[in-house]
Each structure stands twice: as C-alpha cells, then as structure tokens.
Short mmCIF file of C-alpha atoms in Angstrom, two decimals:
data_model
loop_
_atom_site.label_atom_id
_atom_site.label_comp_id
_atom_site.label_asym_id
_atom_site.label_seq_id
_atom_site.Cartn_x
_atom_site.Cartn_y
_atom_site.Cartn_z
CA MET A 1 24.80 6.30 54.52
CA GLY A 2 26.19 5.08 51.31
CA ALA A 3 29.69 4.43 52.20
CA GLN A 4 32.30 2.15 50.38
CA VAL A 5 34.84 -0.25 51.82
CA LEU A 6 37.60 -2.48 50.54
CA VAL A 7 38.01 -5.45 52.66
CA GLU A 8 40.92 -7.87 51.43
CA ASN A 9 42.78 -11.04 52.58
CA ASN A 10 41.23 -11.09 56.17
CA VAL A 11 40.16 -14.40 57.98
CA PHE A 12 36.93 -14.20 59.99
CA GLN A 13 35.94 -17.00 62.48
CA ASN A 14 32.77 -17.73 64.51
CA VAL A 15 30.86 -14.82 63.31
CA THR A 16 27.28 -15.33 61.15
CA LYS A 17 27.43 -12.28 59.08
CA PRO A 18 31.33 -11.03 58.59
CA ILE A 19 30.36 -8.08 56.51
CA VAL A 20 27.06 -6.65 56.48
CA SER A 21 25.03 -3.42 55.42
CA GLU A 22 21.63 -3.68 57.19
CA LEU A 23 21.91 -1.61 60.40
CA SER A 24 20.58 1.87 58.95
CA ASP A 25 17.94 2.75 56.31
CA ALA A 26 21.06 3.71 54.02
CA VAL A 27 23.25 0.68 53.04
CA GLY A 28 26.75 0.68 52.81
CA TYR A 29 28.53 -1.13 50.02
CA ALA A 30 31.71 -3.63 50.13
CA VAL A 31 34.07 -4.83 47.68
CA ALA A 32 35.30 -7.89 49.20
CA ARG A 33 38.76 -9.97 48.20
CA ASN A 34 40.20 -12.72 48.92
CA ASN A 35 38.83 -13.43 52.35
CA ASP A 36 38.28 -16.47 54.44
CA PHE A 37 34.68 -16.10 55.99
CA GLY A 38 34.97 -19.19 57.62
CA GLY A 39 31.75 -20.53 55.87
CA ALA A 40 30.09 -17.53 56.35
CA ALA A 41 29.33 -14.77 53.80
CA ASN A 42 29.63 -11.31 53.01
CA THR A 43 25.93 -9.81 52.95
CA ALA A 44 26.45 -6.15 52.01
CA PRO A 45 25.56 -4.86 48.95
CA ALA A 46 28.69 -5.01 46.11
CA GLY A 47 30.50 -1.78 45.62
CA THR A 48 32.68 -0.20 43.29
CA PHE A 49 35.90 0.84 45.77
CA THR A 50 38.31 -0.67 44.56
CA THR A 51 41.78 1.21 44.73
CA PRO A 52 42.52 3.43 47.60
CA PRO A 53 44.66 6.10 46.97
CA TYR A 54 47.74 5.40 49.22
CA THR A 55 49.66 2.09 48.56
CA TYR A 56 50.08 -1.20 51.05
CA SER A 57 51.03 -4.55 50.82
CA LEU A 58 49.17 -7.59 51.69
CA ILE A 59 49.82 -10.38 53.94
CA ALA A 60 48.64 -13.79 52.13
CA THR A 61 45.05 -14.86 53.19
CA THR A 62 46.50 -18.13 54.80
CA GLY A 63 49.28 -16.51 56.82
CA VAL A 64 46.77 -13.94 58.18
CA LYS A 65 45.81 -15.80 61.35
CA ALA A 66 49.69 -16.45 62.21
CA SER A 67 50.73 -12.58 61.53
CA VAL A 68 47.93 -10.92 64.28
CA LEU A 69 48.62 -14.15 66.74
CA ALA A 70 52.43 -12.91 66.56
CA ASN A 71 52.05 -9.56 66.63
CA ALA A 72 48.89 -7.90 67.81
CA GLY A 73 48.67 -6.85 71.40
CA ALA A 74 50.34 -8.76 74.24
CA ASN A 75 50.98 -11.50 71.97
CA LEU A 76 48.66 -13.72 73.93
CA ALA A 77 47.48 -17.17 72.63
CA ILE A 78 44.28 -17.26 71.30
CA ALA A 79 42.50 -20.37 71.00
#
C-alpha cells in the first residue's frame, strides 16, 4: 500500500506491536517520534513523512495518559 504515517507523542500500554506493517504484501512506513511504547517496539519500516500540511500542537508524552483519561469518552476511569 505504501502508506506513510507520522506517529508522535503517544502512549501504548499492554501491546506487543504498537506500530506494525506486516498484514499486507505492500508495506507501510512510519516516522515515530517521542512515543512511549511501554517496552514494545515500532516494527514498521522507517518512513519519510515528517511534516503534515496543517498545524497542530502536541501534549508532552508524560501527560498523554492523564489527558486522555480526563477528556475522552464518558470520563470513566481506566485502570
């Protein structure tokens, strides 16, 4: 497929393959920056997509989990 993704400032928990490209004959690519993979690893091939055509702001990786728990869904506490 040849897709390119930019994956920044994410927190992954209880996963063995947080970013993967192996479910198709045509590989996809990832640029992963400042992620917490929870001990796992990005196994997708390195990509070249580093700047999307729009602006955005990032939450520091250390604050991502708290921000999601405080702002997503019905605000149910997840252990």
